[in-house]
mmCIF file of N, CA and C in Angstrom:
data_model
loop_
_atom_site.group_PDB
_atom_site.id
_atom_site.type_symbol
_atom_site.label_atom_id
_atom_site.label_comp_id
_atom_site.label_asym_id
_atom_site.label_seq_id
_atom_site.Cartn_x
_atom_site.Cartn_y
_atom_site.Cartn_z
ATOM 1 N N MET A 1 -101.249 -94.179 -253.130
ATOM 2 C CA MET A 1 -101.468 -93.038 -253.752
ATOM 3 C C MET A 1 -102.693 -92.413 -253.469
ATOM 4 N N LYS A 2 -103.844 -93.067 -253.275
ATOM 5 C CA LYS A 2 -104.972 -92.627 -252.770
ATOM 6 C C LYS A 2 -105.097 -91.717 -251.710
ATOM 7 N N MET A 3 -104.051 -92.016 -250.557
ATOM 8 C CA MET A 3 -104.018 -91.091 -249.533
ATOM 9 C C MET A 3 -103.288 -89.753 -249.954
ATOM 10 N N ALA A 4 -102.416 -89.895 -250.707
ATOM 11 C CA ALA A 4 -101.574 -88.763 -251.228
ATOM 12 C C ALA A 4 -102.627 -87.781 -251.896
ATOM 13 N N ASN A 5 -103.473 -88.224 -252.715
ATOM 14 C CA ASN A 5 -104.545 -87.366 -253.328
ATOM 15 C C ASN A 5 -105.587 -86.703 -252.391
ATOM 16 N N SER A 6 -105.963 -87.530 -251.366
ATOM 17 C CA SER A 6 -106.715 -86.830 -250.411
ATOM 18 C C SER A 6 -106.138 -85.623 -249.649
ATOM 19 N N LEU A 7 -104.740 -86.058 -249.178
ATOM 20 C CA LEU A 7 -104.154 -84.991 -248.636
ATOM 21 C C LEU A 7 -103.754 -83.934 -249.363
ATOM 22 N N ARG A 8 -103.557 -83.962 -250.857
ATOM 23 C CA ARG A 8 -103.336 -82.910 -251.708
ATOM 24 C C ARG A 8 -104.519 -81.957 -251.685
ATOM 25 N N GLY A 9 -105.635 -82.471 -251.767
ATOM 26 C CA GLY A 9 -106.965 -81.767 -251.673
ATOM 27 C C GLY A 9 -106.997 -80.816 -250.447
ATOM 28 N N GLU A 10 -106.681 -81.538 -249.178
ATOM 29 C CA GLU A 10 -106.547 -80.921 -247.968
ATOM 30 C C GLU A 10 -105.595 -79.534 -248.087
ATOM 31 N N VAL A 11 -104.416 -79.952 -248.643
ATOM 32 C CA VAL A 11 -103.351 -78.899 -248.668
ATOM 33 C C VAL A 11 -103.801 -77.799 -249.476
ATOM 34 N N LEU A 12 -104.405 -78.232 -250.793
ATOM 35 C CA LEU A 12 -104.979 -76.973 -251.593
ATOM 36 C C LEU A 12 -105.859 -76.295 -250.875
ATOM 37 N N ASN A 13 -106.930 -76.861 -250.170
ATOM 38 C CA ASN A 13 -107.990 -76.122 -249.445
ATOM 39 C C ASN A 13 -107.314 -75.360 -248.266
ATOM 40 N N LEU A 14 -106.355 -75.792 -247.747
ATOM 41 C CA LEU A 14 -105.564 -74.986 -246.670
ATOM 42 C C LEU A 14 -104.810 -73.651 -247.186
ATOM 43 N N TYR A 15 -104.239 -74.015 -248.453
ATOM 44 C CA TYR A 15 -103.711 -72.662 -248.991
ATOM 45 C C TYR A 15 -104.777 -71.714 -249.648
ATOM 46 N N LYS A 16 -105.842 -72.205 -249.970
ATOM 47 C CA LYS A 16 -106.772 -71.183 -250.343
ATOM 48 C C LYS A 16 -107.316 -70.479 -249.274
ATOM 49 N N ASN A 17 -107.596 -71.223 -248.141
ATOM 50 C CA ASN A 17 -108.105 -70.582 -246.787
ATOM 51 C C ASN A 17 -107.372 -69.448 -246.359
ATOM 52 N N LEU A 18 -106.051 -69.974 -246.341
ATOM 53 C CA LEU A 18 -104.834 -68.904 -245.689
ATOM 54 C C LEU A 18 -104.790 -67.669 -246.773
ATOM 55 N N LEU A 19 -104.861 -68.027 -248.080
ATOM 56 C CA LEU A 19 -104.638 -66.923 -249.027
ATOM 57 C C LEU A 19 -105.879 -65.895 -248.790
ATOM 58 N N TYR A 20 -107.222 -66.451 -248.714
ATOM 59 C CA TYR A 20 -108.281 -65.609 -248.484
ATOM 60 C C TYR A 20 -108.367 -64.658 -247.089
ATOM 61 N N LEU A 21 -107.671 -65.485 -246.153
ATOM 62 C CA LEU A 21 -107.351 -64.721 -244.796
ATOM 63 C C LEU A 21 -106.372 -63.751 -244.897
ATOM 64 N N GLY A 22 -105.447 -63.969 -245.751
ATOM 65 C CA GLY A 22 -104.276 -63.046 -245.905
ATOM 66 C C GLY A 22 -104.633 -61.678 -246.453
ATOM 67 N N ARG A 23 -105.847 -61.484 -247.114
ATOM 68 C CA ARG A 23 -106.098 -60.277 -247.559
ATOM 69 C C ARG A 23 -106.312 -58.982 -246.550
ATOM 70 N N ASP A 24 -106.650 -59.534 -245.541
ATOM 71 C CA ASP A 24 -106.585 -58.463 -244.350
ATOM 72 C C ASP A 24 -105.491 -58.292 -243.450
ATOM 73 N N TYR A 25 -104.293 -59.062 -243.632
ATOM 74 C CA TYR A 25 -103.167 -58.951 -243.104
ATOM 75 C C TYR A 25 -102.580 -57.676 -242.648
ATOM 76 N N PRO A 26 -102.169 -57.424 -241.590
ATOM 77 C CA PRO A 26 -101.707 -56.010 -241.113
ATOM 78 C C PRO A 26 -100.567 -55.619 -241.936
ATOM 79 N N LYS A 27 -99.580 -56.405 -242.200
ATOM 80 C CA LYS A 27 -98.409 -55.939 -242.899
ATOM 81 C C LYS A 27 -98.881 -55.940 -244.605
ATOM 82 N N GLY A 28 -99.896 -56.223 -244.918
ATOM 83 C CA GLY A 28 -100.336 -56.127 -246.518
ATOM 84 C C GLY A 28 -100.530 -57.701 -246.845
ATOM 85 N N ALA A 29 -101.393 -57.620 -247.844
ATOM 86 C CA ALA A 29 -101.774 -58.766 -248.671
ATOM 87 C C ALA A 29 -100.512 -59.514 -249.482
ATOM 88 N N ASP A 30 -99.901 -58.670 -250.128
ATOM 89 C CA ASP A 30 -98.817 -59.207 -250.876
ATOM 90 C C ASP A 30 -97.594 -59.650 -250.061
ATOM 91 N N TYR A 31 -97.291 -59.188 -248.827
ATOM 92 C CA TYR A 31 -96.349 -59.624 -248.021
ATOM 93 C C TYR A 31 -96.726 -61.045 -247.446
ATOM 94 N N PHE A 32 -98.011 -61.193 -247.113
ATOM 95 C CA PHE A 32 -98.645 -62.404 -246.580
ATOM 96 C C PHE A 32 -98.585 -63.462 -247.737
ATOM 97 N N LYS A 33 -99.023 -63.059 -249.062
ATOM 98 C CA LYS A 33 -99.042 -63.999 -250.142
ATOM 99 C C LYS A 33 -97.555 -64.593 -250.400
ATOM 100 N N ARG A 34 -96.539 -63.705 -250.239
ATOM 101 C CA ARG A 34 -95.126 -64.155 -250.561
ATOM 102 C C ARG A 34 -94.715 -65.118 -249.417
ATOM 103 N N ARG A 35 -94.913 -64.666 -247.968
ATOM 104 C CA ARG A 35 -94.663 -65.587 -247.207
ATOM 105 C C ARG A 35 -95.314 -66.960 -247.326
ATOM 106 N N LEU A 36 -96.688 -67.107 -247.649
ATOM 107 C CA LEU A 36 -97.624 -68.079 -247.668
ATOM 108 C C LEU A 36 -96.982 -69.135 -248.869
ATOM 109 N N LYS A 37 -96.597 -68.332 -249.819
ATOM 110 C CA LYS A 37 -96.124 -69.135 -250.958
ATOM 111 C C LYS A 37 -94.693 -69.691 -250.753
ATOM 112 N N ASN A 38 -93.827 -69.096 -250.115
ATOM 113 C CA ASN A 38 -92.671 -69.518 -249.710
ATOM 114 C C ASN A 38 -92.717 -70.655 -248.970
ATOM 115 N N VAL A 39 -93.505 -70.587 -247.727
ATOM 116 C CA VAL A 39 -93.754 -71.641 -246.728
ATOM 117 C C VAL A 39 -94.147 -73.144 -247.529
ATOM 118 N N PHE A 40 -95.193 -72.922 -248.435
ATOM 119 C CA PHE A 40 -95.543 -73.995 -249.007
ATOM 120 C C PHE A 40 -94.552 -74.623 -249.995
ATOM 121 N N LEU A 41 -93.781 -73.846 -250.822
ATOM 122 C CA LEU A 41 -92.851 -74.265 -251.615
ATOM 123 C C LEU A 41 -91.672 -75.102 -250.791
ATOM 124 N N LYS A 42 -91.465 -74.518 -249.819
ATOM 125 C CA LYS A 42 -90.355 -75.008 -248.710
ATOM 126 C C LYS A 42 -90.748 -76.578 -248.514
ATOM 127 N N ASN A 43 -91.932 -76.754 -248.386
ATOM 128 C CA ASN A 43 -92.533 -78.075 -247.909
ATOM 129 C C ASN A 43 -93.139 -79.064 -248.883
ATOM 130 N N LYS A 44 -92.853 -78.644 -250.101
ATOM 131 C CA LYS A 44 -93.537 -79.193 -251.317
ATOM 132 C C LYS A 44 -93.005 -80.815 -251.530
ATOM 133 N N ASP A 45 -91.799 -80.911 -251.207
ATOM 134 C CA ASP A 45 -91.022 -82.328 -251.419
ATOM 135 C C ASP A 45 -91.378 -83.161 -250.081
ATOM 136 N N VAL A 46 -92.329 -82.946 -249.345
ATOM 137 C CA VAL A 46 -92.638 -83.796 -248.059
ATOM 138 C C VAL A 46 -93.430 -84.901 -248.636
ATOM 139 N N LYS A 47 -93.042 -86.080 -248.487
ATOM 140 C CA LYS A 47 -94.079 -87.193 -249.038
ATOM 141 C C LYS A 47 -94.590 -87.968 -248.057
ATOM 142 N N ASN A 48 -94.090 -87.975 -246.721
ATOM 143 C CA ASN A 48 -94.387 -88.693 -245.614
ATOM 144 C C ASN A 48 -95.903 -88.190 -245.212
ATOM 145 N N PRO A 49 -96.985 -89.158 -245.116
ATOM 146 C CA PRO A 49 -98.397 -88.873 -244.811
ATOM 147 C C PRO A 49 -98.493 -88.081 -243.537
ATOM 148 N N GLU A 50 -97.797 -88.750 -242.640
ATOM 149 C CA GLU A 50 -97.800 -88.210 -241.235
ATOM 150 C C GLU A 50 -97.148 -87.041 -241.202
ATOM 151 N N LYS A 51 -96.049 -86.549 -241.562
ATOM 152 C CA LYS A 51 -95.672 -85.276 -241.747
ATOM 153 C C LYS A 51 -96.560 -84.141 -242.398
ATOM 154 N N ILE A 52 -97.138 -84.730 -243.381
ATOM 155 C CA ILE A 52 -98.093 -83.725 -244.171
ATOM 156 C C ILE A 52 -99.141 -83.485 -243.208
ATOM 157 N N LYS A 53 -99.750 -84.431 -242.499
ATOM 158 C CA LYS A 53 -100.922 -84.165 -241.751
ATOM 159 C C LYS A 53 -100.362 -83.202 -240.350
ATOM 160 N N GLU A 54 -99.208 -83.214 -239.981
ATOM 161 C CA GLU A 54 -98.518 -82.454 -238.919
ATOM 162 C C GLU A 54 -98.515 -80.982 -239.675
ATOM 163 N N LEU A 55 -98.076 -80.869 -240.778
ATOM 164 C CA LEU A 55 -97.959 -79.580 -241.429
ATOM 165 C C LEU A 55 -99.355 -79.012 -241.707
ATOM 166 N N ILE A 56 -100.470 -79.847 -241.866
ATOM 167 C CA ILE A 56 -101.867 -79.420 -242.192
ATOM 168 C C ILE A 56 -102.288 -78.796 -240.909
ATOM 169 N N ALA A 57 -102.070 -79.647 -239.740
ATOM 170 C CA ALA A 57 -102.656 -79.239 -238.536
ATOM 171 C C ALA A 57 -101.872 -77.872 -237.958
ATOM 172 N N GLN A 58 -100.620 -77.525 -238.374
ATOM 173 C CA GLN A 58 -99.942 -76.282 -238.266
ATOM 174 C C GLN A 58 -100.436 -75.225 -238.974
ATOM 175 N N GLY A 59 -100.907 -75.486 -240.214
ATOM 176 C CA GLY A 59 -101.536 -74.405 -241.040
ATOM 177 C C GLY A 59 -102.839 -74.160 -240.343
ATOM 178 N N GLU A 60 -103.583 -75.185 -239.975
ATOM 179 C CA GLU A 60 -104.982 -74.860 -239.419
ATOM 180 C C GLU A 60 -104.979 -74.125 -238.199
ATOM 181 N N PHE A 61 -103.919 -74.274 -237.359
ATOM 182 C CA PHE A 61 -103.578 -73.494 -236.218
ATOM 183 C C PHE A 61 -103.411 -71.989 -236.440
ATOM 184 N N VAL A 62 -102.540 -71.805 -237.692
ATOM 185 C CA VAL A 62 -102.317 -70.401 -238.185
ATOM 186 C C VAL A 62 -103.570 -69.570 -238.465
ATOM 187 N N MET A 63 -104.411 -70.360 -239.241
ATOM 188 C CA MET A 63 -105.765 -70.029 -239.734
ATOM 189 C C MET A 63 -106.505 -69.331 -238.416
ATOM 190 N N LYS A 64 -106.671 -70.254 -237.208
ATOM 191 C CA LYS A 64 -107.432 -69.881 -236.160
ATOM 192 C C LYS A 64 -106.769 -68.770 -235.668
ATOM 193 N N GLU A 65 -105.441 -68.591 -235.593
ATOM 194 C CA GLU A 65 -104.802 -67.410 -234.841
ATOM 195 C C GLU A 65 -104.841 -66.042 -235.826
ATOM 196 N N LEU A 66 -105.025 -66.390 -237.119
ATOM 197 C CA LEU A 66 -105.391 -65.247 -237.912
ATOM 198 C C LEU A 66 -106.667 -64.766 -237.842
ATOM 199 N N GLU A 67 -107.609 -65.593 -237.580
ATOM 200 C CA GLU A 67 -109.081 -65.259 -237.448
ATOM 201 C C GLU A 67 -109.146 -64.604 -235.922
ATOM 202 N N ALA A 68 -108.426 -65.008 -234.967
ATOM 203 C CA ALA A 68 -108.451 -64.370 -233.641
ATOM 204 C C ALA A 68 -107.941 -63.111 -233.659
ATOM 205 N N LEU A 69 -106.836 -62.990 -234.660
ATOM 206 C CA LEU A 69 -106.246 -61.718 -234.597
ATOM 207 C C LEU A 69 -107.190 -60.511 -235.355
ATOM 208 N N TYR A 70 -108.027 -61.087 -236.428
ATOM 209 C CA TYR A 70 -108.894 -60.263 -237.020
ATOM 210 C C TYR A 70 -110.093 -59.725 -236.254
ATOM 211 N N PHE A 71 -110.589 -60.606 -235.460
ATOM 212 C CA PHE A 71 -111.722 -60.502 -234.506
ATOM 213 C C PHE A 71 -111.319 -59.525 -233.345
ATOM 214 N N LEU A 72 -110.069 -59.556 -232.864
ATOM 215 C CA LEU A 72 -109.600 -58.859 -231.835
ATOM 216 C C LEU A 72 -109.424 -57.322 -232.394
ATOM 217 N N ARG A 73 -108.911 -57.317 -233.580
ATOM 218 C CA ARG A 73 -108.817 -55.819 -234.232
ATOM 219 C C ARG A 73 -110.189 -55.325 -234.594
ATOM 220 N N LYS A 74 -111.085 -56.166 -234.792
ATOM 221 C CA LYS A 74 -112.460 -55.790 -235.122
ATOM 222 C C LYS A 74 -113.203 -55.068 -233.811
ATOM 223 N N TYR A 75 -112.949 -56.029 -232.962
ATOM 224 C CA TYR A 75 -113.547 -55.730 -231.523
ATOM 225 C C TYR A 75 -112.795 -54.237 -230.962
ATOM 226 N N ARG A 76 -111.749 -54.161 -231.163
ATOM 227 C CA ARG A 76 -111.092 -52.865 -230.595
ATOM 228 C C ARG A 76 -111.510 -51.864 -231.364
ATOM 229 N N ALA A 77 -111.663 -51.962 -232.692
ATOM 230 C CA ALA A 77 -112.022 -50.645 -233.400
ATOM 231 C C ALA A 77 -113.591 -50.367 -233.008
ATOM 232 N N MET A 78 -114.455 -51.371 -232.972
ATOM 233 C CA MET A 78 -115.702 -51.146 -232.455
ATOM 234 C C MET A 78 -115.881 -50.489 -230.966
ATOM 235 N N LYS A 79 -115.054 -51.090 -230.022
ATOM 236 C CA LYS A 79 -115.131 -50.415 -228.832
ATOM 237 C C LYS A 79 -114.600 -49.059 -228.750
ATOM 238 N N GLN A 80 -113.540 -48.840 -229.530
ATOM 239 C CA GLN A 80 -113.064 -47.501 -229.610
ATOM 240 C C GLN A 80 -114.005 -46.497 -230.254
ATOM 241 N N ARG A 81 -114.727 -46.958 -231.256
ATOM 242 C CA ARG A 81 -115.823 -46.156 -231.874
ATOM 243 C C ARG A 81 -117.080 -45.728 -231.030
ATOM 244 N N TYR A 82 -117.499 -46.912 -230.377
ATOM 245 C CA TYR A 82 -118.673 -46.717 -229.485
ATOM 246 C C TYR A 82 -118.470 -46.493 -227.976
ATOM 247 N N TYR A 83 -117.342 -46.817 -227.345
ATOM 248 C CA TYR A 83 -117.106 -46.500 -226.071
ATOM 249 C C TYR A 83 -116.048 -45.579 -225.653
ATOM 250 N N SER A 84 -115.640 -44.594 -226.595
ATOM 251 C CA SER A 84 -114.511 -43.737 -226.300
ATOM 252 C C SER A 84 -114.870 -42.747 -225.423
ATOM 253 N N ASN A 85 -116.300 -42.223 -225.230
ATOM 254 C CA ASN A 85 -116.407 -41.101 -224.413
ATOM 255 C C ASN A 85 -116.813 -41.602 -223.098
ATOM 256 N N THR A 86 -117.075 -43.035 -222.812
ATOM 257 C CA THR A 86 -117.202 -43.275 -221.350
ATOM 258 C C THR A 86 -116.199 -43.329 -220.516
ATOM 259 N N ASN A 87 -114.798 -43.251 -220.894
ATOM 260 C CA ASN A 87 -113.638 -43.256 -220.032
ATOM 261 C C ASN A 87 -113.166 -41.739 -219.789
ATOM 262 N N LYS A 88 -113.842 -40.709 -220.338
ATOM 263 C CA LYS A 88 -113.463 -39.460 -220.172
ATOM 264 C C LYS A 88 -114.437 -39.100 -218.934
ATOM 265 N N THR A 89 -113.764 -38.137 -217.998
ATOM 266 C CA THR A 89 -114.295 -37.626 -216.786
ATOM 267 C C THR A 89 -114.927 -35.979 -217.404
ATOM 268 N N THR A 90 -115.935 -35.706 -216.873
ATOM 269 C CA THR A 90 -116.504 -34.313 -216.981
ATOM 270 C C THR A 90 -116.565 -33.492 -216.091
#
């Protein structure tokens, strides 16, 4: 039971972090929140600690991918803003 409680905390922390990252999702925060909730509810009955750890690792991978997506979008916006005139020939 002790392991389940520690994994529960990790799962809740993962959910909170993903929910926070979902605020800037390109299709909208509501879309992301619904999808996130559905995925977590789908896996709520998983009891095997190894499977839970796999799912947590998958969620952490998704977090990293979302962060990469946001950094790339930010980089492209900054590049377009500051370097848009360098590609034009005069």
